[in-house]
Backbone as CSV, one residue per row, in Angstrom:
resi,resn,N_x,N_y,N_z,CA_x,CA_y,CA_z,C_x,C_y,C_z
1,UNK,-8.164,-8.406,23.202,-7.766,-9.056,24.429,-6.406,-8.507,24.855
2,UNK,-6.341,-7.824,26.158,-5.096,-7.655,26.531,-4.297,-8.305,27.558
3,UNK,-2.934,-8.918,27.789,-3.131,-9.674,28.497,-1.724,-9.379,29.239
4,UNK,-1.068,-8.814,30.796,-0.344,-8.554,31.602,0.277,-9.840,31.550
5,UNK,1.997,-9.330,30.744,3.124,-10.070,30.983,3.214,-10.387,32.591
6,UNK,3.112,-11.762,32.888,3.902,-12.120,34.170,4.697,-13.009,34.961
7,UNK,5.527,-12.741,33.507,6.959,-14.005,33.361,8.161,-13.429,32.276
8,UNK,9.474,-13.400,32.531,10.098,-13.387,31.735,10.537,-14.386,31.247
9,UNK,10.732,-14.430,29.752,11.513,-15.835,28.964,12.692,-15.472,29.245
10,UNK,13.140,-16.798,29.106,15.008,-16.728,28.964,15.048,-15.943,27.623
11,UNK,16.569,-15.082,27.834,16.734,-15.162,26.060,16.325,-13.641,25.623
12,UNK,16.288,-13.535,24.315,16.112,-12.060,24.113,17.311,-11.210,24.228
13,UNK,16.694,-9.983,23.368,17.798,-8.965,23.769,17.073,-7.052,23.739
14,UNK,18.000,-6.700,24.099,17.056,-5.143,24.250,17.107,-4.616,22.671
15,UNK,16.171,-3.946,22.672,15.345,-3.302,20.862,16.113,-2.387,21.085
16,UNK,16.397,-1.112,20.028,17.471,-0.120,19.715,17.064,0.773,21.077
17,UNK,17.742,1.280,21.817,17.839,2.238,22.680,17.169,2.038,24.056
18,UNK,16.914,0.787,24.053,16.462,0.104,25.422,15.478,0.633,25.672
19,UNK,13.711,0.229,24.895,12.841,0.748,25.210,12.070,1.254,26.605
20,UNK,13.009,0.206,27.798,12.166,0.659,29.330,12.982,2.245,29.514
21,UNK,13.983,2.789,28.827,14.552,3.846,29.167,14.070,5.159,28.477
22,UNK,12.591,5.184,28.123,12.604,5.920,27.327,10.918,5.783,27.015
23,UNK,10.161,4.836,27.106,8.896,4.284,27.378,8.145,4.269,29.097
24,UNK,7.101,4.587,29.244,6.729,4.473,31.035,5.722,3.025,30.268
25,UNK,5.056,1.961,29.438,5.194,1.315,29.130,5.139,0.313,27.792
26,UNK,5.234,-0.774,27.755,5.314,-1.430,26.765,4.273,-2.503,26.171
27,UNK,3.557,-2.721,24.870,2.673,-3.106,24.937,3.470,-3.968,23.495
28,UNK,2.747,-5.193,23.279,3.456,-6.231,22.054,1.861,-6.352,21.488
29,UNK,1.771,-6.530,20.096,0.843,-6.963,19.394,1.540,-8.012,18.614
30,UNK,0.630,-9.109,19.049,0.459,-10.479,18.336,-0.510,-10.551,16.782
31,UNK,-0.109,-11.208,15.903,-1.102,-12.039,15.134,-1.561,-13.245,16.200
32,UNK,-2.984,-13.431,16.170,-3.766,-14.355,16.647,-4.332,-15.608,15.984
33,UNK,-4.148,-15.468,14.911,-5.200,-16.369,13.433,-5.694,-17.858,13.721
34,UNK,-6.856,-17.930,13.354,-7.947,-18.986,13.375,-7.143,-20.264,12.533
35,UNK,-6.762,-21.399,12.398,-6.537,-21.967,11.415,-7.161,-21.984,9.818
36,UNK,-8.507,-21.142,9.986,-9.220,-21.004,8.696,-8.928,-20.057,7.805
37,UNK,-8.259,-18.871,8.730,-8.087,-17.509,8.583,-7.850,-17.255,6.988
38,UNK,-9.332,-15.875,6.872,-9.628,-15.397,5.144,-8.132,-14.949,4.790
39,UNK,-7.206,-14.799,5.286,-6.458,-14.070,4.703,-5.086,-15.346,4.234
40,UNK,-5.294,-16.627,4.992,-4.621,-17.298,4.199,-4.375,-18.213,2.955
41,UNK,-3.615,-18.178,2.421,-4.103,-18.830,0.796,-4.670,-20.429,1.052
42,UNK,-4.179,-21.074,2.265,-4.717,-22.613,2.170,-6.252,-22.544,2.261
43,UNK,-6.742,-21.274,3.007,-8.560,-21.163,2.916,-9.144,-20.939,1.856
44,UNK,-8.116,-20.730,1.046,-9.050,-20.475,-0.011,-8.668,-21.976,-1.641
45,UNK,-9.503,-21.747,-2.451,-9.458,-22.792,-3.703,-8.055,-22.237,-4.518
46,UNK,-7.696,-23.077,-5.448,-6.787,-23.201,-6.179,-6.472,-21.820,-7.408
47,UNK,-7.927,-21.283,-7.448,-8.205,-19.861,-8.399,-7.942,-19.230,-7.964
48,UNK,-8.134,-18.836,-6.804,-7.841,-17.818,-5.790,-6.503,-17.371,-5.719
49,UNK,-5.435,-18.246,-5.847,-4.084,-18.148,-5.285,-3.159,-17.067,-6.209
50,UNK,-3.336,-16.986,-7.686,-3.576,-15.871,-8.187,-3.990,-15.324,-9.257
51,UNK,-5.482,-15.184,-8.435,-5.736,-13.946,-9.370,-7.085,-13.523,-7.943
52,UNK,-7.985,-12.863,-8.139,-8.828,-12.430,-7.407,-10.325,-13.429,-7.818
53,UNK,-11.354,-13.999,-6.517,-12.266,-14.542,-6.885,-13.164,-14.026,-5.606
54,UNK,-14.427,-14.646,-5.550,-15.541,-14.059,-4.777,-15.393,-15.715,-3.896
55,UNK,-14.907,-15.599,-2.423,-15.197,-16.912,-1.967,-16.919,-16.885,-0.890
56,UNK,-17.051,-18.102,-0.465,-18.157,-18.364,0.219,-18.897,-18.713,-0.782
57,UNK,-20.183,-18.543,-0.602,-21.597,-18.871,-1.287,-21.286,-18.964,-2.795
58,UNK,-21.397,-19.833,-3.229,-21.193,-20.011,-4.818,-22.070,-19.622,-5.898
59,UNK,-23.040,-19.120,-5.118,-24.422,-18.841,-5.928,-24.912,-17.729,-5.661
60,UNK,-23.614,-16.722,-4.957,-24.196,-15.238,-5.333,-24.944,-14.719,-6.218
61,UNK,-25.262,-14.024,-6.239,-26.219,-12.808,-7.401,-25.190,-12.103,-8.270
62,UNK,-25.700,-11.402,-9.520,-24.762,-11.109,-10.323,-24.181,-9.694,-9.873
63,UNK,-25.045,-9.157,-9.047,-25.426,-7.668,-8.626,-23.875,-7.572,-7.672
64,UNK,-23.851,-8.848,-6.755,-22.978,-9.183,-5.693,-21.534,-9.365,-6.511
65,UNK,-21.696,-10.396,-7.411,-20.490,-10.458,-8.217,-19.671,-8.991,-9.442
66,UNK,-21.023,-8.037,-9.285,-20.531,-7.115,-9.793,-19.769,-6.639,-9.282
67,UNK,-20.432,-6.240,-7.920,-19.766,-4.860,-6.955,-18.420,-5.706,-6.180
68,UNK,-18.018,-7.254,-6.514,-16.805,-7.512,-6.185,-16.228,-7.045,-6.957
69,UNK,-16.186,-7.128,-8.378,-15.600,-6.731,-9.711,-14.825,-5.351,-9.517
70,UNK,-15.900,-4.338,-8.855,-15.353,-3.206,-9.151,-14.672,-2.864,-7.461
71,UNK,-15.103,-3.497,-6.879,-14.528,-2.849,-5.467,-12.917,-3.829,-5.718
72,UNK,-12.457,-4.764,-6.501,-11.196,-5.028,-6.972,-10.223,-3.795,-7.549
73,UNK,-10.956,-3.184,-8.735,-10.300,-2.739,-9.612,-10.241,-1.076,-8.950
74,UNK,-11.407,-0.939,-8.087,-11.006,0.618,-7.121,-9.728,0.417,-6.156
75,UNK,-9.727,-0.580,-5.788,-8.559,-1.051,-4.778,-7.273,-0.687,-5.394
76,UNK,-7.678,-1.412,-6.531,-6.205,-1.550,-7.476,-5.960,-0.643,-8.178
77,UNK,-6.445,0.138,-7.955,-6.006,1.902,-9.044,-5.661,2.523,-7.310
78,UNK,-6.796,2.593,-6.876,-6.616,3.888,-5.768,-4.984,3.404,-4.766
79,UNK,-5.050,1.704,-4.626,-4.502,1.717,-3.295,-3.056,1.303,-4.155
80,UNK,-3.635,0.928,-5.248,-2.087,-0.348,-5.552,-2.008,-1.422,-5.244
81,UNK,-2.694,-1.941,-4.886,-2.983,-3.232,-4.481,-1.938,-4.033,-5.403
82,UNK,-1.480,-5.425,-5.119,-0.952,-6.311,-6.075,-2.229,-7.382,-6.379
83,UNK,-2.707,-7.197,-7.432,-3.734,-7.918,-7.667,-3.673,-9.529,-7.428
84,UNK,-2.213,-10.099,-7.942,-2.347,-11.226,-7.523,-2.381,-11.861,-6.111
85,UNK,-2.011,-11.171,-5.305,-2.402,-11.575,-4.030,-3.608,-11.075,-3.164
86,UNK,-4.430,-11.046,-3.936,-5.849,-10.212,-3.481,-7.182,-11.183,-3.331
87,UNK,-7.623,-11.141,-2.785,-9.350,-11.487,-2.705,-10.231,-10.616,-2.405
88,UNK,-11.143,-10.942,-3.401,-12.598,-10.207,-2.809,-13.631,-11.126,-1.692
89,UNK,-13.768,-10.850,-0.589,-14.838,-12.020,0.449,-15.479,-11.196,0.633
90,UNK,-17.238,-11.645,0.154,-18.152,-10.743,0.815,-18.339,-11.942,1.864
91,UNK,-18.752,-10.605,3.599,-18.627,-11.463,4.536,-19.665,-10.810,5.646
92,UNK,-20.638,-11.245,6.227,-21.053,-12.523,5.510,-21.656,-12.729,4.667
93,UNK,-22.031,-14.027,3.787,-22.400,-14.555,2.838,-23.423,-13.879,2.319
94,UNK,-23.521,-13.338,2.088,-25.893,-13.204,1.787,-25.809,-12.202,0.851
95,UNK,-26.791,-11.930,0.144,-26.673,-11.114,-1.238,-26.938,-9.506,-0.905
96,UNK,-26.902,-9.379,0.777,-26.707,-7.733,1.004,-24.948,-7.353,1.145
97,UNK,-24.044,-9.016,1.621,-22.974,-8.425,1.667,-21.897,-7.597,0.982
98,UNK,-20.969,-6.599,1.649,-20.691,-5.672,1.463,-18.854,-6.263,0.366
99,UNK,-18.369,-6.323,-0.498,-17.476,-7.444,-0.793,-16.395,-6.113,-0.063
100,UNK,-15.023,-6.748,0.597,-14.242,-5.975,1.210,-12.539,-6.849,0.080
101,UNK,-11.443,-6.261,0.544,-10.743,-6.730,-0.087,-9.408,-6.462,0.601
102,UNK,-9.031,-8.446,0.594,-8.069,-9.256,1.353,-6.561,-9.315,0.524
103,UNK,-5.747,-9.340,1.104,-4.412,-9.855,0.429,-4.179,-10.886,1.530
104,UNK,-3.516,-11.730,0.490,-3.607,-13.783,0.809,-2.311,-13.561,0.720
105,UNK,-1.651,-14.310,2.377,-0.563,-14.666,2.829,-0.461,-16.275,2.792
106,UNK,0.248,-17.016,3.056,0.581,-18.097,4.133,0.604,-18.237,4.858
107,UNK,-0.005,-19.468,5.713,-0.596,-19.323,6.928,0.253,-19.060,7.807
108,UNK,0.052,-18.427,8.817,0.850,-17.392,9.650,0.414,-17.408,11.142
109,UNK,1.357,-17.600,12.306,0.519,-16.595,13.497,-0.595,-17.960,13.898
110,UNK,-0.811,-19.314,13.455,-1.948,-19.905,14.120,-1.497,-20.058,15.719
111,UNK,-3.324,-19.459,16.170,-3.400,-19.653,17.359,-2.468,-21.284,18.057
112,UNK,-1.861,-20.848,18.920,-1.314,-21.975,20.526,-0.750,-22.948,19.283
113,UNK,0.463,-22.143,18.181,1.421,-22.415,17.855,2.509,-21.766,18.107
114,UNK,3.965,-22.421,17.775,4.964,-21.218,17.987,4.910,-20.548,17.220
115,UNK,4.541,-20.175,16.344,4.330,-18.780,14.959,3.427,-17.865,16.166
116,UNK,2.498,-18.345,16.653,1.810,-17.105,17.248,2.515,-16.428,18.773
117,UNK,3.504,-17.131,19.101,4.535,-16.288,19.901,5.727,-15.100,19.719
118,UNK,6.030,-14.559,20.673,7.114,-13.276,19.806,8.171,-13.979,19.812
119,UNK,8.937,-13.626,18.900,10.149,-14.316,18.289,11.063,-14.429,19.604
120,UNK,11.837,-14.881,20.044,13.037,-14.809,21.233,13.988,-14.162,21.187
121,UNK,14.371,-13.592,20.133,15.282,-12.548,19.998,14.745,-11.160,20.492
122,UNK,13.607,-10.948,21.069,12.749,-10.095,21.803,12.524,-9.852,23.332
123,UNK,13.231,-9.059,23.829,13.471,-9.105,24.767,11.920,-8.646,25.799
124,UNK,11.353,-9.202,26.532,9.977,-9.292,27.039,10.288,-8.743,28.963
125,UNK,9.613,-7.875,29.458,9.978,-7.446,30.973,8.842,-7.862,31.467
126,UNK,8.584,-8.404,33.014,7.350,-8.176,33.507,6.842,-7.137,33.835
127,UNK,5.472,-6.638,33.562,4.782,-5.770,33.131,4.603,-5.128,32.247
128,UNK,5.264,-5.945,31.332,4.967,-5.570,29.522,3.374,-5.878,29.295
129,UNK,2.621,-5.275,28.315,1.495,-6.113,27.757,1.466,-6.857,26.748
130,UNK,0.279,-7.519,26.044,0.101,-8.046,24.701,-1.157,-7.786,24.497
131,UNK,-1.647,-7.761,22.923,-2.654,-7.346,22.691,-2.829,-8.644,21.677
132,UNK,-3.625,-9.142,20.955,-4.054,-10.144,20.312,-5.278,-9.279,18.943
133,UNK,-4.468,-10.083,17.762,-5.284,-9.348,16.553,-5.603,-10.533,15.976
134,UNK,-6.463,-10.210,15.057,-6.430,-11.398,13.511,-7.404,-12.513,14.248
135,UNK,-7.897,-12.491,14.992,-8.660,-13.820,15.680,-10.347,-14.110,15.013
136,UNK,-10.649,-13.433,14.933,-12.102,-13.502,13.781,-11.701,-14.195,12.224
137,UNK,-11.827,-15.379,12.046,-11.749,-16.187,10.607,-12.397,-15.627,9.461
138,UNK,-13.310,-14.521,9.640,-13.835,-14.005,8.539,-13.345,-12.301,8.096
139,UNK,-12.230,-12.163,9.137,-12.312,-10.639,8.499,-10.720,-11.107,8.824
140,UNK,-9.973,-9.742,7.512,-8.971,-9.271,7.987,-8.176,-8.191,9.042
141,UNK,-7.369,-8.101,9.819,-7.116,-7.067,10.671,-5.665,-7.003,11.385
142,UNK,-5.209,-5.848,10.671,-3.464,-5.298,10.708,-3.512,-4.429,11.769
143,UNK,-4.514,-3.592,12.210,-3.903,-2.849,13.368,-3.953,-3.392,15.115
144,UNK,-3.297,-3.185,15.743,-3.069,-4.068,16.849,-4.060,-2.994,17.534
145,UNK,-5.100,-1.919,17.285,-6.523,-1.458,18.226,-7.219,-2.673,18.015
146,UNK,-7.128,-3.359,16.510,-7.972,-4.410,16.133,-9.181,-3.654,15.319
147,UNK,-10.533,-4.105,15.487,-11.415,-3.302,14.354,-12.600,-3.428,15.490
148,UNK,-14.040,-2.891,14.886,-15.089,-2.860,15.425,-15.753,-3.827,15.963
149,UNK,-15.754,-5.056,15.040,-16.312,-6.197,15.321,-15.297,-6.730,16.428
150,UNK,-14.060,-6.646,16.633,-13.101,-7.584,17.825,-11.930,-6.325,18.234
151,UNK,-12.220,-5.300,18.524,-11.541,-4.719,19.368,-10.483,-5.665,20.198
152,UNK,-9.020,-5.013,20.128,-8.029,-5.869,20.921,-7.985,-5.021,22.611
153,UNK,-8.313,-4.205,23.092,-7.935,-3.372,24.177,-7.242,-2.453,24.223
154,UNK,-6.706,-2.191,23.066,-5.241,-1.490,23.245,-5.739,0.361,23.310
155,UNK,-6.841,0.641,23.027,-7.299,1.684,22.952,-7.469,2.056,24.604
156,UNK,-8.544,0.679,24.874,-9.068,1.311,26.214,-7.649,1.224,27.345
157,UNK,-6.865,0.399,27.090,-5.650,0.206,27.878,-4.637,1.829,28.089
158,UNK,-4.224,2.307,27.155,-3.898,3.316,26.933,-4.514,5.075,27.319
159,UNK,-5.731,4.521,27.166,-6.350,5.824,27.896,-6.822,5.732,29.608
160,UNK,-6.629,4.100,29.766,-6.871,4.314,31.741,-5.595,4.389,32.087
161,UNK,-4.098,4.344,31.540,-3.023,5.237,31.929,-2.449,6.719,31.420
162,UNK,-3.554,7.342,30.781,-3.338,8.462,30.387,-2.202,8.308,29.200
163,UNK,-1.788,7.986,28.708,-1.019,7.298,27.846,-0.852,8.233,26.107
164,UNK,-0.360,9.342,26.211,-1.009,10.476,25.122,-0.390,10.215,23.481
165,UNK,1.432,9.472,23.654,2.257,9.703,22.920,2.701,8.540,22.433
166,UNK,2.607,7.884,21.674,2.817,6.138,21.572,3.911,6.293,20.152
167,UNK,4.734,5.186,20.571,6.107,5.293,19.496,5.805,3.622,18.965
168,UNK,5.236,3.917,17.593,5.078,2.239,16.684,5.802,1.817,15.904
169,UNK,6.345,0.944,15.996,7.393,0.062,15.385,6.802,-1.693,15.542
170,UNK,8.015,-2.347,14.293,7.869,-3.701,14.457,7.835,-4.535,12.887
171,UNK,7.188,-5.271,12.526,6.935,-5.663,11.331,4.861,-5.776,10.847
172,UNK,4.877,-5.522,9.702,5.836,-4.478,8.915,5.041,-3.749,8.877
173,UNK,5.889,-2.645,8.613,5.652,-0.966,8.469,4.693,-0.662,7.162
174,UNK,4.130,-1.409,6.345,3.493,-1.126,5.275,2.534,-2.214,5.140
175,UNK,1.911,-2.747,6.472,0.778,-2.966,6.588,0.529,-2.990,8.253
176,UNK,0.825,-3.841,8.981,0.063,-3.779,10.584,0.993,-2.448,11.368
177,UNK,2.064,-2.395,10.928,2.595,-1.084,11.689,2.047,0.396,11.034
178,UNK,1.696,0.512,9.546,0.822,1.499,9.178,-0.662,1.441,9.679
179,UNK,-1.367,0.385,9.795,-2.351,0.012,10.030,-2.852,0.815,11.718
180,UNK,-1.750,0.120,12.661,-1.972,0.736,13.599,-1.185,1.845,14.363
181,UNK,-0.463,2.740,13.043,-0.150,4.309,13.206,-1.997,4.710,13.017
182,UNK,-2.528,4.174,12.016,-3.656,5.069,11.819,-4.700,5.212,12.900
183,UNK,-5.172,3.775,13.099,-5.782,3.766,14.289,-5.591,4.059,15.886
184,UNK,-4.290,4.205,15.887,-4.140,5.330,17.194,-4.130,6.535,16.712
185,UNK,-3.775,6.997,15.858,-4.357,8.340,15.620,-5.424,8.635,15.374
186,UNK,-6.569,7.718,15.017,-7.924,7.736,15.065,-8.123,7.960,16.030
187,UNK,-7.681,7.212,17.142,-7.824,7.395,18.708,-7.496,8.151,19.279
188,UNK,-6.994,9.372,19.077,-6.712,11.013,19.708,-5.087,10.953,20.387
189,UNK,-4.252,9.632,19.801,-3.249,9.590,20.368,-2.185,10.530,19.310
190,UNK,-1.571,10.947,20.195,-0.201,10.930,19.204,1.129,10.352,19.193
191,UNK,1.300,10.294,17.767,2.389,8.942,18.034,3.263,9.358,16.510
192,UNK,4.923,8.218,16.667,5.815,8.141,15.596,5.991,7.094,15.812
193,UNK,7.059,6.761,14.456,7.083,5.189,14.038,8.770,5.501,14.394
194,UNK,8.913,4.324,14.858,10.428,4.677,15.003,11.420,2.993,13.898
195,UNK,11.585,4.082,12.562,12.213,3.419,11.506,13.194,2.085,11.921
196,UNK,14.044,2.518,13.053,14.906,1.246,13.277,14.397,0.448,13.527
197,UNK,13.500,0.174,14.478,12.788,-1.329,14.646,11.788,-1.712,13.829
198,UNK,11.686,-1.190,12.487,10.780,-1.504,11.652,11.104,-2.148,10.536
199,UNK,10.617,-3.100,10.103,11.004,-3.187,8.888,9.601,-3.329,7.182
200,UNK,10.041,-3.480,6.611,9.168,-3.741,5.388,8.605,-5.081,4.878
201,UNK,7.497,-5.524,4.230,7.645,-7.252,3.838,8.807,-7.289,3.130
């Protein structure tokens, strides 16, 4: 969902080098999150919180509970994962699902709260955009293109202004700001992260 700033807040201040001086424009990605949202620890049971478990259907197959087993421990060699903040959710439920693998925050970002607004120390222009992520309760999603199943716009937005060179920053750089370096570069864009306005968890 993309949605044309057309109001300024009071308040705010300009990001390092005054992005309208240097940008033709500006686009904000939101967390969106469901109150249920897989990725927060209150959705899930008390086991979960840490160590890794299979949520939904309690009566998976062993076949299902295998291939969570190991799609954990590939995660956690290949990616590094921190195991204790991890879940396996096959999603959806049914004994073809595919198990994918979550890291469990605190709830964060709920929708038509103030968590899901940009902070005020953010300085906002009219004709800025926003893009909206994380809104599907069953999947996780860090890049502000969004994913297959809930595309945010930001792809198609960018290519009906010809839009070739995109500079990503924000929080954080080692998950939704890596997340969506990749996926605009999936998208034939080219782009840099610009370190000062970034930071790390």
């Amino acid at each position: 969902m993309v949605r044309s700033i057309s109001s300024e807040p009071t308040g705010g201040s300009e990001q390092h080098g005054d992005l309208e001086t240097w940008c033709d424009m500006v686009v904000f990605s939101l967390d969106w999150h469901p109150p249920d949202h897989v990725s927060f620890l209150s959705s899930h049971s008390e086991k979960c919180v840490h160590g890794v478990c299979v949520c939904g259907n309690a009566t998976l197959s062993a076949s299902v509970q295998q291939a969570a087993s190991a799609a954990v421990d590939e995660a956690t060699t290949s990616l590094g994962l921190d195991k204790d903040w991890t879940v396996v959710v096959p999603s959806p439920c049914s004994e073809n699902a595919e198990p994918s693998v979550v890291r469990l925050w605190p709830p964060h970002c709920v929708q038509n709260t103030p968590g899901s607004k940009l902070h005020s120390a953010i300085k906002v222009h009219i004709g800025d955009f926003a893009v909206f992520k994380g809104g599907n309760s069953s999947s996780e999603c860090f890049s502000a293109c969004g994913d297959d199943s809930m595309p945010t716009g930001l792809v198609q937005l960018l290519r009906s202004v010809g839009a070739e060179t995109v500079a990503v920053c924000g929080f954080c750089l080692d998950f939704c700001v890596a997340e969506s370096a990749i996926g605009l570069r999936a998208a034939g864009r080219k782009l840099f992260i610009t370190l000062l306005d970034t930071k790390t968890v």
